[in-house]
Amino acid sequence: MDVHVIPVAPNDKYCFLVVEFNKNGCVKTIQFDWEEKKKAYKYAKNLRRKLKRRIK
């Protein structure tokens, strides 16, 4: 499972796209994050942690 945080506009610090891929490589969740980049990455990290737990 993969989670990517993609900046929507190169100069935009506040809008991020958080994309989660399932194991087939299909996009499962798309979420816009209007917060700071750090928060978007934190969200992605937490999501990754949750997914790992779910797989086990």
Coordinates of C-alpha atoms in Angstrom, one line a residue:
M1 CA 0.0 0.0 0.0
D2 CA 1.3 3.4 -1.0
V3 CA 0.4 6.9 0.1
H4 CA 1.6 9.9 -1.8
V5 CA 1.3 13.5 -0.9
I6 CA 1.3 15.6 -4.1
P7 CA 1.5 19.4 -4.1
V8 CA -1.4 20.6 -6.4
A9 CA 0.4 23.8 -7.4
P10 CA 4.2 24.1 -7.1
N11 CA 4.0 27.4 -5.2
D12 CA 1.0 26.6 -3.1
K13 CA 1.9 25.7 0.4
Y14 CA -1.6 24.9 1.5
C15 CA -3.2 22.7 -1.0
F16 CA -2.0 19.1 -1.2
L17 CA -3.5 16.0 -2.7
V18 CA -3.2 12.9 -0.5
V19 CA -3.5 9.9 -2.8
E20 CA -3.7 6.4 -1.4
F21 CA -3.1 3.4 -3.6
N22 CA -4.4 -0.1 -2.9
K23 CA -2.3 -3.2 -3.6
N24 CA -3.5 -3.4 -7.2
G25 CA -2.1 0.0 -7.8
C26 CA -5.6 1.5 -8.1
V27 CA -6.2 4.9 -6.5
K28 CA -8.3 4.2 -3.4
T29 CA -8.6 7.5 -1.6
I30 CA -8.0 11.1 -2.8
Q31 CA -8.1 13.8 -0.3
F32 CA -7.3 17.5 -0.6
D33 CA -5.3 18.8 2.3
W34 CA -5.5 22.6 2.8
E35 CA -3.3 22.5 5.8
E36 CA 0.5 22.9 6.0
K37 CA 2.6 20.4 4.2
K38 CA 3.7 18.9 7.5
K39 CA 0.2 18.1 8.4
A40 CA -0.4 16.5 5.0
Y41 CA 2.7 14.3 5.5
K42 CA 1.6 13.5 9.0
Y43 CA -1.7 12.4 7.7
A44 CA -0.1 10.2 5.1
K45 CA 2.2 8.7 7.8
N46 CA -0.7 7.9 10.0
L47 CA -2.6 6.5 7.1
R48 CA 0.4 4.3 6.3
R49 CA 0.6 3.1 9.9
K50 CA -3.1 2.3 9.9
L51 CA -2.8 0.4 6.7
K52 CA 0.1 -1.6 8.0
R53 CA -1.8 -2.6 11.1
R54 CA -4.8 -3.6 8.9
I55 CA -2.6 -5.8 6.7
K56 CA -1.2 -7.7 9.7

